[in-house]
Amino acid sequence: MTDTSVDTTTRTPWFSNLSRGERRTFWGCFGGWALDALDVQVYSLVLPGLLTLGFLTSKSQAGLIGTVTLLTSAVGGWLAGILADRFGRARLLMVTVAWYSVFTLLCGLAQGPTQLLIFRALMGFGFGGEWAAGAILMGETVRAHYRGRAVGTVQSAWAIGWGVAVLLYVVIAQVLPDTLAWRVLFFVGVLPALLVLYIRSRVREPEIFEAGRERRPAGQGGFLAIFAPEQLRITILCALVAVGAQGGYYAVTTWLPQFLQSARGLAILALGGTLALVIAGAFVGYLVGAWLTDRIGRRWTIVICAIGAFVVVVPFTTAGLPVAAFTALSFPLGFFGSAYFSALGAFFTEQYPTALRGSGQGFCYNFGRGIGALFPLLVGVLADALSIGVAIALFAGVAYAVMAIAAVLLPETRGKELTE
């Protein structure tokens, strides 16, 4: 059933209307997502230095490491979704946060490209699993009326984690020599492990999950059930939405620091300032996207943001704009390139029954990540042949088109009550 009733609490900030359990879950997932972003974005920030130092020998090699990380994160997210249906959402959230923290630390100890590839690949399992466990946990814990805003606002934590990573990069790169700075940035990535203590003591499994697990007959559900005839169309379309979302995002953000340095000639401080504008735009985009998700619906939020992202990213990367115009586009680049993520968690959660939610949501989002993982590699290969700007625009544009078309074909679920 879809609830389209008028909000009777519009004079009170929506967060204040959440219960204590909903708020604790919100902060646990918010922290997990912010620290996830910190650990993930470190690689794109140290990438130019690794190429300059000769630690990595080509853009193709750098793109391969990024792609392998995303591929393993896709597998990790898929497995986490399945395991979350069996063992619990909060339990898997703790495991995944601890996992990606440890392997980010080990990246700082890598002695060559092969070791860095292995550690980043292993880190990817936890990175992918954290979103799957956290998004399902949030979607099932927060009531329908606030679900879009709550899940979408958690997405804004990504911009905060990204911003902290950039700040650390600028400071550490100014203080330490290049040969040491990139290792220290990876060492900082162990800090998210402390979040496990908060999750363990404050975050509980959703009531709908616990009740459903007690009543569910043995053998009901399972991963293959998301491909049953009554679910197959939903699974395919959700997977395509995720392909576009992930592919477009990683085509841009993985190579953005390298683009700013090599194509635009920005030094570290100017690069950090431009990234700050992009990140500020992303943060605002996540919040506005969260609001739109409950206001106009999940589907149209995704479509509008996909169109906006396409309109901005093409001139940003290919037009050779003057400094003023280029700088002015940095904020909307971050805004439109991130806002659509605010709709994905609630949208996917509401497409599946409880018994299949972890498997369905985990598979679709991470199938998209797996295919989207090819985009950094393909951008790197095409950049070696043409230019990095053209390569980013091409693959990001295709991704946004796929996402918008698939979203239009899915049913709108705004206000849907979750049932077992």
mmCIF file of C-alpha atoms in Angstrom, residues 248-260 262-264 274 278 309-322 325-327 329-330 333-334 379 382-383 386-397 400:
data_model
loop_
_atom_site.group_PDB
_atom_site.id
_atom_site.type_symbol
_atom_site.label_atom_id
_atom_site.label_comp_id
_atom_site.label_asym_id
_atom_site.label_seq_id
_atom_site.Cartn_x
_atom_site.Cartn_y
_atom_site.Cartn_z
ATOM 1 C CA GLY A 248 28.620 7.643 -14.232
ATOM 2 C CA TYR A 249 29.878 8.421 -10.753
ATOM 3 C CA TYR A 250 33.092 6.425 -10.977
ATOM 4 C CA ALA A 251 33.872 7.584 -14.514
ATOM 5 C CA VAL A 252 33.955 11.130 -13.148
ATOM 6 C CA THR A 253 35.289 10.878 -9.584
ATOM 7 C CA THR A 254 38.015 8.261 -10.071
ATOM 8 C CA TRP A 255 39.759 10.413 -12.649
ATOM 9 C CA LEU A 256 38.742 13.900 -11.489
ATOM 10 C CA PRO A 257 41.977 14.719 -9.585
ATOM 11 C CA GLN A 258 44.065 13.492 -12.525
ATOM 12 C CA PHE A 259 41.926 15.534 -14.965
ATOM 13 C CA LEU A 260 42.307 18.669 -12.851
ATOM 14 C CA SER A 262 46.933 17.079 -16.138
ATOM 15 C CA ALA A 263 44.264 18.697 -18.329
ATOM 16 C CA ARG A 264 43.683 21.887 -16.326
ATOM 17 C CA THR A 274 38.170 22.893 -6.941
ATOM 18 C CA VAL A 278 32.614 19.714 -6.161
ATOM 19 C CA ALA A 309 24.510 15.584 -14.591
ATOM 20 C CA PHE A 310 24.781 15.022 -18.346
ATOM 21 C CA VAL A 311 24.263 18.717 -19.120
ATOM 22 C CA VAL A 312 27.071 19.697 -16.717
ATOM 23 C CA VAL A 313 29.711 16.995 -17.166
ATOM 24 C CA VAL A 314 30.111 17.328 -20.957
ATOM 25 C CA PRO A 315 31.203 20.997 -21.060
ATOM 26 C CA PHE A 316 33.124 20.622 -17.791
ATOM 27 C CA THR A 317 35.405 17.955 -19.242
ATOM 28 C CA THR A 318 35.524 18.766 -22.978
ATOM 29 C CA ALA A 319 34.859 22.445 -23.686
ATOM 30 C CA GLY A 320 38.143 23.975 -22.476
ATOM 31 C CA LEU A 321 36.213 26.584 -20.524
ATOM 32 C CA PRO A 322 37.781 29.749 -19.086
ATOM 33 C CA ALA A 325 33.221 29.288 -16.076
ATOM 34 C CA PHE A 326 35.037 26.073 -15.236
ATOM 35 C CA THR A 327 35.078 26.949 -11.543
ATOM 36 C CA LEU A 329 30.487 24.467 -12.994
ATOM 37 C CA SER A 330 32.331 22.643 -10.207
ATOM 38 C CA LEU A 333 28.987 18.928 -11.191
ATOM 39 C CA GLY A 334 29.050 17.664 -7.633
ATOM 40 C CA VAL A 379 38.331 5.813 -19.234
ATOM 41 C CA LEU A 382 40.639 5.791 -23.861
ATOM 42 C CA ALA A 383 42.517 8.603 -22.129
ATOM 43 C CA LEU A 386 42.571 10.404 -26.914
ATOM 44 C CA SER A 387 42.129 12.742 -23.948
ATOM 45 C CA ILE A 388 41.002 12.186 -20.392
ATOM 46 C CA GLY A 389 38.232 14.795 -20.691
ATOM 47 C CA VAL A 390 36.619 13.187 -23.735
ATOM 48 C CA ALA A 391 36.867 9.747 -22.141
ATOM 49 C CA ILE A 392 35.126 10.908 -18.943
ATOM 50 C CA ALA A 393 32.338 12.656 -20.859
ATOM 51 C CA LEU A 394 31.673 9.682 -23.134
ATOM 52 C CA PHE A 395 31.319 7.015 -20.479
ATOM 53 C CA ALA A 396 29.530 9.238 -17.963
ATOM 54 C CA GLY A 397 27.005 10.334 -20.600
ATOM 55 C CA TYR A 400 23.343 8.690 -17.133
#
